Coordinates of C-alpha atoms in Angstrom, one line a residue:
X1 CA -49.8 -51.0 320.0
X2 CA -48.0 -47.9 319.1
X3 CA -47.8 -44.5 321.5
X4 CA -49.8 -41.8 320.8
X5 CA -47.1 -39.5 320.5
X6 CA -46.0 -42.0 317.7
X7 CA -48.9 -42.1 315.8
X8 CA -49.0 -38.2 316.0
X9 CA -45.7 -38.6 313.9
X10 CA -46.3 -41.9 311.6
X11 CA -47.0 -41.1 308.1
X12 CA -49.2 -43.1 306.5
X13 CA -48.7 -45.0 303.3
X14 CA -50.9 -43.4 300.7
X15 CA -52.1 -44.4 297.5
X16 CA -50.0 -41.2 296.1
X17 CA -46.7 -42.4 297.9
X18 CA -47.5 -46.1 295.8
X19 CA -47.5 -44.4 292.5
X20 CA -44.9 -42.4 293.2
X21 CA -42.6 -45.4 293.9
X22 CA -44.2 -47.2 290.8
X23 CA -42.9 -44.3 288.6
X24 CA -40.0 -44.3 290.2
X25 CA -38.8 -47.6 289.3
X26 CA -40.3 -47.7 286.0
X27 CA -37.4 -44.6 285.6
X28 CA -34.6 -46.9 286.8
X29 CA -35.7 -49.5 284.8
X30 CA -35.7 -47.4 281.5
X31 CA -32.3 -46.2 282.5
X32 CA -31.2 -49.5 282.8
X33 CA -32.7 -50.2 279.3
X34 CA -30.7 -47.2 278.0
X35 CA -27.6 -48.4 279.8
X36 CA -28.2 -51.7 278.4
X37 CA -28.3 -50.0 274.7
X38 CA -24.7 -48.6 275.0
X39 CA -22.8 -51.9 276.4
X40 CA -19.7 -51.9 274.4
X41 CA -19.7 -54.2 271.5
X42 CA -16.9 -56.4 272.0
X43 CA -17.0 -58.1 268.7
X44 CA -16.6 -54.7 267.1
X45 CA -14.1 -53.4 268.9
X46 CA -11.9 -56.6 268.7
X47 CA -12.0 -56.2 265.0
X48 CA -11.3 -53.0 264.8
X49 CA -7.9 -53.7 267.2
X50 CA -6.8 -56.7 265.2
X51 CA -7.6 -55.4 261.5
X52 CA -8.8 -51.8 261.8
X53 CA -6.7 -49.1 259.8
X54 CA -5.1 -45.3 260.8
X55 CA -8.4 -44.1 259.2
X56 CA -10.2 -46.0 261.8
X57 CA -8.3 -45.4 265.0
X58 CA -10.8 -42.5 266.0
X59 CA -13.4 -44.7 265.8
X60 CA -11.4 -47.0 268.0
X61 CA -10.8 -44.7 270.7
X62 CA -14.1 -43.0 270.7
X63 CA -15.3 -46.9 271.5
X64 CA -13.0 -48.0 274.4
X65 CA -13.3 -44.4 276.0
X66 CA -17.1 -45.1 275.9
X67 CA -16.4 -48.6 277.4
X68 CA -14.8 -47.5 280.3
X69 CA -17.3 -44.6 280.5
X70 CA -20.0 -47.2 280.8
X71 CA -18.7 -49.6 283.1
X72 CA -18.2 -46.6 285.6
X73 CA -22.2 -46.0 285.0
X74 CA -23.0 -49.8 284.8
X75 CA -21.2 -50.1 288.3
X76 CA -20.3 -53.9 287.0
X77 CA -16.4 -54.7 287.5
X78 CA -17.1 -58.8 285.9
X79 CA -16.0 -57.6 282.6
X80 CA -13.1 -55.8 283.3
X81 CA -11.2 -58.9 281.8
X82 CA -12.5 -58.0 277.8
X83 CA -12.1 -54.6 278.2
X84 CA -8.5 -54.6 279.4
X85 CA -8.4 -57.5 276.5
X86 CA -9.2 -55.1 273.8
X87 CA -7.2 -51.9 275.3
X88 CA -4.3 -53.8 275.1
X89 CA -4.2 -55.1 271.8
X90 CA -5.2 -51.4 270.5
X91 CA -1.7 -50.9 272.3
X92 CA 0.1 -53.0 270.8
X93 CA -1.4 -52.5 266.9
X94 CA -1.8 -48.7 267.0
X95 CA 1.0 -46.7 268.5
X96 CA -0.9 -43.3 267.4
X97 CA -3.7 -44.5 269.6
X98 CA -1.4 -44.8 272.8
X99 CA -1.1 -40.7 274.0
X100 CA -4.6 -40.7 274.1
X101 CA -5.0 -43.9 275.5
X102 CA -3.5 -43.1 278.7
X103 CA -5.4 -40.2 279.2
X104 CA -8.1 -43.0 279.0
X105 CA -7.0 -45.4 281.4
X106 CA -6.1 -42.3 283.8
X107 CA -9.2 -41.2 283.9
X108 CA -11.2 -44.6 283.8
X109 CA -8.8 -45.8 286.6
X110 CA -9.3 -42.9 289.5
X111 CA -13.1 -42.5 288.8
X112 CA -13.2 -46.7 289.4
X113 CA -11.7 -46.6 292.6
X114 CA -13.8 -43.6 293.8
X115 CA -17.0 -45.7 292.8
X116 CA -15.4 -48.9 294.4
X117 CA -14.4 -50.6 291.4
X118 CA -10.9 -51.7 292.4
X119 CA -10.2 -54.6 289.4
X120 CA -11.4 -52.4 287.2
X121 CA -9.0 -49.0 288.5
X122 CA -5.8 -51.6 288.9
X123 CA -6.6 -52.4 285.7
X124 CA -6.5 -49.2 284.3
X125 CA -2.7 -48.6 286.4
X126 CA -1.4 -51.0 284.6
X127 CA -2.0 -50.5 281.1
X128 CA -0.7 -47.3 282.1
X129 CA 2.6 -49.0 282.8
X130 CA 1.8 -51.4 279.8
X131 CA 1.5 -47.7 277.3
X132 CA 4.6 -46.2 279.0
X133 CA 6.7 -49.9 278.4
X134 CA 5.9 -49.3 274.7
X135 CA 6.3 -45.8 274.2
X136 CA 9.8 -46.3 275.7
X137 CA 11.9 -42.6 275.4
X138 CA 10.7 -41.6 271.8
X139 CA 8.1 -39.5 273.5
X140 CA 9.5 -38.1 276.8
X141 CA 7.0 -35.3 277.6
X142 CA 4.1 -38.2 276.4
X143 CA 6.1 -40.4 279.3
X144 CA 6.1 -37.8 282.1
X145 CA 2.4 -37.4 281.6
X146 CA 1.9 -41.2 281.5
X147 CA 3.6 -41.0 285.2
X148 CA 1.0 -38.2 286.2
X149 CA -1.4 -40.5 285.6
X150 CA -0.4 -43.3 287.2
X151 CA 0.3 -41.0 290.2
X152 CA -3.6 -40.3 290.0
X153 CA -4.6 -43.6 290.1
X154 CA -2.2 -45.1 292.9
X155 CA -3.5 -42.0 295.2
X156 CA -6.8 -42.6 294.6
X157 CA -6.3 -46.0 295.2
X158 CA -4.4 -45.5 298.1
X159 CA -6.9 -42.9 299.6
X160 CA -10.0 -45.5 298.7
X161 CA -8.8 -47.5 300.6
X162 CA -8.2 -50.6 298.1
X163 CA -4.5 -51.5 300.0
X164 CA -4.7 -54.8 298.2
X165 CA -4.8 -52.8 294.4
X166 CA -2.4 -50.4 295.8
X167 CA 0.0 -52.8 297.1
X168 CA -0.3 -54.4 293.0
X169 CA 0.0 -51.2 291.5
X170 CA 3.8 -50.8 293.5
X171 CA 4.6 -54.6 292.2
X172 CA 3.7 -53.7 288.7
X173 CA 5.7 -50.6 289.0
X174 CA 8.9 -52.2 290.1
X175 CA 8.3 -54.9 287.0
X176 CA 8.2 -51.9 285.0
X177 CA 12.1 -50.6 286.0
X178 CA 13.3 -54.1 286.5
X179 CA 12.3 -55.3 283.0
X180 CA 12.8 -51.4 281.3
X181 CA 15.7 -50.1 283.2
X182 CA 15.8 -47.0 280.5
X183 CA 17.0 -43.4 281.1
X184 CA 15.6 -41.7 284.5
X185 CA 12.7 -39.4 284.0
X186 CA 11.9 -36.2 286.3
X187 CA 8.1 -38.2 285.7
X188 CA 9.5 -41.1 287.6
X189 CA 11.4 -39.3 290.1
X190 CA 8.3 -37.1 291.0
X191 CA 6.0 -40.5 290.9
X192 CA 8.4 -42.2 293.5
X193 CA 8.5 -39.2 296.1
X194 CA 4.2 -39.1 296.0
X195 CA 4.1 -42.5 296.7
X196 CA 6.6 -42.5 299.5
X197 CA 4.6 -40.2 301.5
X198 CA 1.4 -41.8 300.2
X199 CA 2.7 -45.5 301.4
X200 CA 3.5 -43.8 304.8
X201 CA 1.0 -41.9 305.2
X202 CA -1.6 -44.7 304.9
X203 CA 1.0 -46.6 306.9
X204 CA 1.3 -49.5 304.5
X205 CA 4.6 -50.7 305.6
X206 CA 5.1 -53.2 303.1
X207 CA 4.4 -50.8 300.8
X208 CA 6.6 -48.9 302.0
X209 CA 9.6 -51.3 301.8
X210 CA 8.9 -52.0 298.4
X211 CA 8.9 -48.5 297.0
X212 CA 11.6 -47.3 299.4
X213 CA 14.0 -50.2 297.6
X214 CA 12.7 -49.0 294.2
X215 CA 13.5 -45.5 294.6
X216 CA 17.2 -46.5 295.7
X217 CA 17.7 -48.4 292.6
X218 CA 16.7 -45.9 290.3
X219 CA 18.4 -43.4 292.0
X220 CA 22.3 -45.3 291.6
X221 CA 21.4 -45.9 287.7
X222 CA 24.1 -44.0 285.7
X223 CA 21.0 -41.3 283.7
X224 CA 20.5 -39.4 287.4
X225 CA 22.5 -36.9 288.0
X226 CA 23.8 -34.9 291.1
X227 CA 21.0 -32.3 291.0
X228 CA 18.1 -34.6 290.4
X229 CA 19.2 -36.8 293.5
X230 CA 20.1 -34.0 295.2
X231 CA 15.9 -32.9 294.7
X232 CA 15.1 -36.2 295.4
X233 CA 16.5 -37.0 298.6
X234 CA 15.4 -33.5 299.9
X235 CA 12.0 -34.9 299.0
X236 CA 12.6 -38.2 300.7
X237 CA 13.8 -36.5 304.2
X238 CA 10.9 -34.1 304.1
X239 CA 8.4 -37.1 304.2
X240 CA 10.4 -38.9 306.9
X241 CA 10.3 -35.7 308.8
X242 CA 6.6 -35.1 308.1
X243 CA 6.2 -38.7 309.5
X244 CA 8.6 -38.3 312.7
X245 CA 5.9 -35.3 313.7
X246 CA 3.6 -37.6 314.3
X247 CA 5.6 -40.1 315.8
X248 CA 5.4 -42.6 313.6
X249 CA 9.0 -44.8 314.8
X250 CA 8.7 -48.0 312.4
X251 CA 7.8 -45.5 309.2
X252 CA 10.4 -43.5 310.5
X253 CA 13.4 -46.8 310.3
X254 CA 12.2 -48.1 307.2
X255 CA 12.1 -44.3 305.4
X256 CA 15.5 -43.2 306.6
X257 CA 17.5 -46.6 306.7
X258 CA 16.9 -46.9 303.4
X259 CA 17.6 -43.4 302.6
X260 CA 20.9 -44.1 304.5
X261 CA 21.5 -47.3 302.7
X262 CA 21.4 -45.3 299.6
X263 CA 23.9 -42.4 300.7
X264 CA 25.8 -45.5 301.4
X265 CA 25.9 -47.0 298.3
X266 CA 26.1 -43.2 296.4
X267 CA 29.5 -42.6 298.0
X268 CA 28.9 -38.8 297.4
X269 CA 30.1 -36.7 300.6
X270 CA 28.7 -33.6 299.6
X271 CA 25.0 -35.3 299.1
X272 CA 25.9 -36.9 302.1
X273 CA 26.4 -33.5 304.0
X274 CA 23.4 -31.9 302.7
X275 CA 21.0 -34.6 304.5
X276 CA 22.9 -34.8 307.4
X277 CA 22.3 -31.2 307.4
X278 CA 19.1 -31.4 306.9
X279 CA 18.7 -34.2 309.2
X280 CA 19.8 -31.8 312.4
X281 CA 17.6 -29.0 311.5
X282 CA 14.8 -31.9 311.5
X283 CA 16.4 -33.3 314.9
X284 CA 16.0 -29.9 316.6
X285 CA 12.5 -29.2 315.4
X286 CA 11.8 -32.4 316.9
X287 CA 13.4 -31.8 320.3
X288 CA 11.0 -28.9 320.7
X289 CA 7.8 -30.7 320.5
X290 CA 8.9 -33.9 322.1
X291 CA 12.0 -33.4 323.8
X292 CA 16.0 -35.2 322.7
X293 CA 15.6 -38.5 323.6
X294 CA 12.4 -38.7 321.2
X295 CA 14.2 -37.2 318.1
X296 CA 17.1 -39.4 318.7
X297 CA 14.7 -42.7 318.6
X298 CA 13.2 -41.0 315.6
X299 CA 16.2 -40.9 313.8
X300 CA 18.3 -43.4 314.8
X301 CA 19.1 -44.7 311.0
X302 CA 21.0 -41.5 310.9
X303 CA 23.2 -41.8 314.0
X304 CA 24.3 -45.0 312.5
X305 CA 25.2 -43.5 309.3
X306 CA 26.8 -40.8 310.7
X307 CA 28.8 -43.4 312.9
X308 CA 29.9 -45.7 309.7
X309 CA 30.3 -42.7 307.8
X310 CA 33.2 -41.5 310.4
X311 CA 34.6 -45.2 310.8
X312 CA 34.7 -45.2 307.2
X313 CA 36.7 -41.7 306.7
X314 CA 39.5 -42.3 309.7
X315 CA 40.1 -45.9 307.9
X316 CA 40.4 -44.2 304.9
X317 CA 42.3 -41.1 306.6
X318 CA 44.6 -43.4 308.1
X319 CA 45.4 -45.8 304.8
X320 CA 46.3 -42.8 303.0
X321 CA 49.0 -40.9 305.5
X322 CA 50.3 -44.3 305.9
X323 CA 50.6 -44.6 301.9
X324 CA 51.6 -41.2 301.7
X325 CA 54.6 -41.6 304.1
X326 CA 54.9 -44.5 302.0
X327 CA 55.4 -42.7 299.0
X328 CA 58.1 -40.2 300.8
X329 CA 60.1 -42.9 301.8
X330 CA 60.6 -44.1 297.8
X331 CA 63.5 -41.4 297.2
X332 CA 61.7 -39.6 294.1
X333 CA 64.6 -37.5 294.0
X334 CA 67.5 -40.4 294.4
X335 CA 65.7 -42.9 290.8
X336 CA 69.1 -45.2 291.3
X337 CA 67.3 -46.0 295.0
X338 CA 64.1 -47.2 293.9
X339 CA 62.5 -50.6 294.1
X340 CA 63.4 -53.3 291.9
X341 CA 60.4 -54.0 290.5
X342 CA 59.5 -50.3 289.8
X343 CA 63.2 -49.8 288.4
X344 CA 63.0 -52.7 286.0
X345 CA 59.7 -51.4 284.5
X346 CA 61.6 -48.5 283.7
X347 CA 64.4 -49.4 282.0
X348 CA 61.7 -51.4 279.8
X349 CA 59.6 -47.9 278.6
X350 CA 59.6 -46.8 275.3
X351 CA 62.1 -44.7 273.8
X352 CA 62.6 -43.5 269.6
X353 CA 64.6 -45.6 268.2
X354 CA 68.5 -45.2 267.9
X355 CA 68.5 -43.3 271.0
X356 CA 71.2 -44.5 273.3
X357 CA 70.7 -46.3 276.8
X358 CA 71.5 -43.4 278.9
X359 CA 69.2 -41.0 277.0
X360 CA 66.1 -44.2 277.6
X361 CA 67.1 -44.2 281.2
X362 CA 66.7 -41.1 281.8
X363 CA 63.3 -40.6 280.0
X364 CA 61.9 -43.5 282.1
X365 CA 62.9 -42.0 285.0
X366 CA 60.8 -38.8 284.4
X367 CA 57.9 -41.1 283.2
X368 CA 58.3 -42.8 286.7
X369 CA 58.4 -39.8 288.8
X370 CA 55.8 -37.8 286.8
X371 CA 53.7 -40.9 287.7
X372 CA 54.4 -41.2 291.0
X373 CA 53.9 -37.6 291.6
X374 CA 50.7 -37.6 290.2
X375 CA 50.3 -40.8 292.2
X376 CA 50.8 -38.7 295.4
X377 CA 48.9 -35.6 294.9
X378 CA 46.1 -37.7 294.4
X379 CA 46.4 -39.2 297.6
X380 CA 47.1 -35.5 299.2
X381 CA 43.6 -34.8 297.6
X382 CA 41.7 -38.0 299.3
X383 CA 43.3 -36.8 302.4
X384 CA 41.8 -33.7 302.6
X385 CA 38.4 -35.3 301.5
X386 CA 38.7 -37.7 304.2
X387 CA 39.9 -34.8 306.6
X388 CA 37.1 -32.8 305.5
X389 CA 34.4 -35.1 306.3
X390 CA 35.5 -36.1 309.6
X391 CA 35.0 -32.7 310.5
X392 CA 31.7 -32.2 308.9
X393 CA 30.7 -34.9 311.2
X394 CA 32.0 -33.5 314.4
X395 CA 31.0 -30.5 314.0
X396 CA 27.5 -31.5 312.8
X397 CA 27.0 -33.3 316.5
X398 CA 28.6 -30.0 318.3
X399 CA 25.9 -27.6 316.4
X400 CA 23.1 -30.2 316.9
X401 CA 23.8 -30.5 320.6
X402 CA 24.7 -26.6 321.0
X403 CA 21.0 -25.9 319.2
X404 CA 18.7 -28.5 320.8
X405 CA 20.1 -27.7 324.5
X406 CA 18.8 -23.6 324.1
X407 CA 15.8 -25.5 322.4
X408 CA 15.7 -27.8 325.7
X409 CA 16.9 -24.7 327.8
X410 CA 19.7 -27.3 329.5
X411 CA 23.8 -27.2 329.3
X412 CA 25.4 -29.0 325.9
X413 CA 26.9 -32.0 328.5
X414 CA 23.3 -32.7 329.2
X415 CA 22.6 -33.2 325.6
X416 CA 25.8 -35.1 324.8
X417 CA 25.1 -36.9 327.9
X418 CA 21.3 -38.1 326.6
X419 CA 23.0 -39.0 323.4
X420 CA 25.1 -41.3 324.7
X421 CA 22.9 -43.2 327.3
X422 CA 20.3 -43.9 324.4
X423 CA 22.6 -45.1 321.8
X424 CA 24.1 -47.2 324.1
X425 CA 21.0 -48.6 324.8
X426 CA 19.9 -49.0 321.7
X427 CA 23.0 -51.8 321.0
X428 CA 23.0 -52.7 324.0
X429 CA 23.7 -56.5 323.1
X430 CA 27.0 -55.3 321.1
X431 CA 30.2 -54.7 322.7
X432 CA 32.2 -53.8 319.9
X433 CA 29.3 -51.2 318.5
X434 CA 29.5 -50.0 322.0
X435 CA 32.6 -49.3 322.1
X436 CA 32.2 -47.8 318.6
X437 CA 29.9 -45.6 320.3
X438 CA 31.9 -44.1 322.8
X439 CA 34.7 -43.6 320.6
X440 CA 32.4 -41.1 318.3
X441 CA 31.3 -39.6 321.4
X442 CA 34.5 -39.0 322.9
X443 CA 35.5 -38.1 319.4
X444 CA 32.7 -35.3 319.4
X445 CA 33.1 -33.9 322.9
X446 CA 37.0 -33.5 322.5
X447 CA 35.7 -31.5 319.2
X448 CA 34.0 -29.2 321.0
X449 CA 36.6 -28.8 324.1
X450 CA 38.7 -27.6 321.4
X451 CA 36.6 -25.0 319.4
X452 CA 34.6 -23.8 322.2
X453 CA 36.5 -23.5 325.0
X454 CA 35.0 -20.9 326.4
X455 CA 31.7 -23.0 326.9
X456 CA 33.0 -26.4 327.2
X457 CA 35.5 -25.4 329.8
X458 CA 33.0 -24.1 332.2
X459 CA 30.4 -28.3 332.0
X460 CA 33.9 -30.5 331.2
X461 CA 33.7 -31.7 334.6
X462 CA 30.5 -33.1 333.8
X463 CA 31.4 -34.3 331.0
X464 CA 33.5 -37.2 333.0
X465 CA 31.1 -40.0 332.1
X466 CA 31.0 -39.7 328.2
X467 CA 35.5 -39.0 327.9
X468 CA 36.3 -41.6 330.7
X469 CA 38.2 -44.2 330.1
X470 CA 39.5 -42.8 327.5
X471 CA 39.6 -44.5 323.9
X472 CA 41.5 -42.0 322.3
X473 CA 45.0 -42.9 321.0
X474 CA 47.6 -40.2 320.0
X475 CA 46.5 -40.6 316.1
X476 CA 43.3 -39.6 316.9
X477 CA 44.6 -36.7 319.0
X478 CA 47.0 -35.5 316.2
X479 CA 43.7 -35.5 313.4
X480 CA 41.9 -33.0 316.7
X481 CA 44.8 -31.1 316.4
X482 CA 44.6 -30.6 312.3
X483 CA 40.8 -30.4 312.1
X484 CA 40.3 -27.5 314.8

């Protein structure tokens, strides 16, 4: 038996409330009836795709808009399979039909996804991707809007909630580039940096990995050029920098190793400088919320970069003054004292004919010294390229350290001293990277000895751990010299 205070509060079930639900599903049910009335009619439309002519394309349209329209209304994803059936062969037979096609499938695919229709809205992506494959670049501006729309659509997707469509949407995408490698598009470019902070925002690591990888490969393909990376990778450090606020560490690795794997493979030092740049203003923002040691976790990718980078430019630094001194040694001036090999390719050059031997001879020597003039200032000029980036890199860890110990409020041989101690223990199980380690380290503090004395002189003593034993040979000492 109920409480009185219950009963006080019960409504009872009148004879009013009865009809009131009686009318109210005899409304549903004539809606359904109505629904019913505008169901697509496939036989119609299939015709019209397979035979239909450019007088009857509106009509076309008109019809598969008001398909998708209804399954939205319908709420019924079964027959998602004809209606993608019949968009796709009005692809393929009508190319006037295919602009506003994808405005179609853009719009039928986000509103899906927010009504929980995930076949029918990854659907919809990729006959987006399907549209863009066909309209290839006769219609770039059509293109960058077909990209838009796919951006909707993975978003939504992403945002809903449907990983699993999400996730297919990214494979589709990357069957796209890998079976239409065509010219680069800012549409594509713009596409790639949403869904990298999409992916790791939703932290859909696999995702992740996938469209990280993507973006790297359409970034090396010969149609981008310096500015458009350039934008791009300024993007791509943003989101990993978005991401390290909120201490995200494996987003972090996969979002900025594979950035680095791409400066890698780009071989451009000035692109290179410009995210390492970026990378120690990010470094120092970081220290101030969390502190040195977290910021170095966070971007760890980076100090390895920066480490292969400078391994890479003293090899190369190295190779050249050794090829240079090389070239010295040849006796440009003295042609009767060069090799054999070089001097019988130059008694074999071309000369007018009827000139004598003496006259050839000595138009193959200036061809051989012009050369190997040329040869040499173009060494000269890798030299300095290799000089210049060493130095970039040294003096990127002395500003770094200088900025985040008055961020920390401690001495710079704390910071370098932090540095080391967590790199160290982050290859722990490698000797030789250790080592590797150390030398950068030592490399960087004898940097700053020598351009700040005034500061450096004042903490060296505590500096002992990080510069002793030594590692430093007199090459090394001699490149100091020239770079500060």
């Amino acid at each position: 038996m109920a409480k009185p205070e219950e009963q006080i509060f019960k409504k009872a079930y009148t004879d009013f409330d009865e009809r009131l639900d009686r009318e109210l599903e005899e409304e549903k049910e004539a809606r359904r009836r109505e629904l019913l009335l505008q169901a697509p009619d496939y036989k119609l439309m299939n015709f019209l795709a397979e035979n239909g002519s450019e007088e009857e394309t509106p009509e076309l349209a008109r019809r598969l808009k008001d398909a998708g329209i209804y399954y939205l209304r319908s709420q019924d994803d079964s027959e998602t399979e004809k209606f993608t059936g019949v968009f796709r062969k009005s692809l393929l037979r009508h190319p006037g039909l295919r602009e506003d096609m994808l405005k179609s499938a853009g719009l039928v695919g986000c509103f899906a996804f927010k009504q929980d229709l995930p076949k029918l809205g990854k659907s919809c992506g990729e006959m987006i991707l399907e549209d863009l494959r066909l309209l290839g670049n006769d219609s770039p501006e059509v293109s960058s809007e077909g990209f838009l729309y796919l951006k909707n659509v993975a978003d939504t997707a992403a945002r809903s909630r449907s990983s699993g469509e999400f996730r297919d949407l990214i494979q589709a995408l990357q069957a796209y580039w890998n079976g239409n490698p065509l010219p680069v598009t800012p549409g594509l470019l713009a596409l790639l940096a949403d869904i990298l902070f999409v992916a790791a925002d939703r932290r859909q690591n696999d995702v992740l990995i996938a469209v990280c990888r993507l973006s790297r490969a359409v970034l090396l393909h010969p149609s981008v050029d310096r500015a458009m990376r350039l934008r791009f990778v300024t993007e791509w450090a943003g989101t990993a920098a978005q991401i390290a606020q909120r201490g995200w560490e494996p987003e972090c690795r996969v979002l900025l190793g594979d950035l680095c794997r791409f400066l890698s493979s780009a071989r451009d030092m000035l692109l290179a400088k410009k995210v390492l740049a970026d990378i120690s203003v990010q470094m120092q923002m970081q220290t101030k919320w969390d502190g040195f040691a977290s910021a170095f976790r966070l971007y760890y990718p980076c100090q390895m970069f920066a480490l292969g980078a400078l391994r890479w430019a003293l090899r190369r630094y190295r190779k050249i003054s050794a090829a240079t001194d090389a070239t010295e040694d040849l006796g440009i001036q003295n042609p009767a004292e060069e090799p054999a090999d070089l001097q019988a390719a130059a008694e074999r050059a071309d000369a007018p004919e009827g000139e004598d031997p003496v006259s050839r001879r000595n138009a193959a020597d200036a061809t051989w010294m012009m050369a190997q003039m040329e040869k040499r200032l173009e060494l000269l000029s890798d030299q300095e390229s290799a000089q210049d980036m060493i130095s970039f890199l040294l003096r990127n860890v002395r500003d770094t350290a200088a900025a985040c110990a008055r961020l920390e409020m401690k001495d710079e041989w704390e910071i370098y001293g932090t540095w080391q101690q967590e790199w160290l223990a982050a290859c722990a199980r490698t000797e030789k990277r250790r080592n590797q380690v150390r030398l950068f380290m030592q490399l960087a503090a004898e940097y700053w000895h020598s351009t700040q004395p005034a500061r450096s002189n004042k903490q060296w003593e505590n500096m002992a751990e990080i510069v002793t034993p030594s590692l430093l040979k007199a090459a090394h000492r001699d490149l100091l010299e020239k770079i500060t």
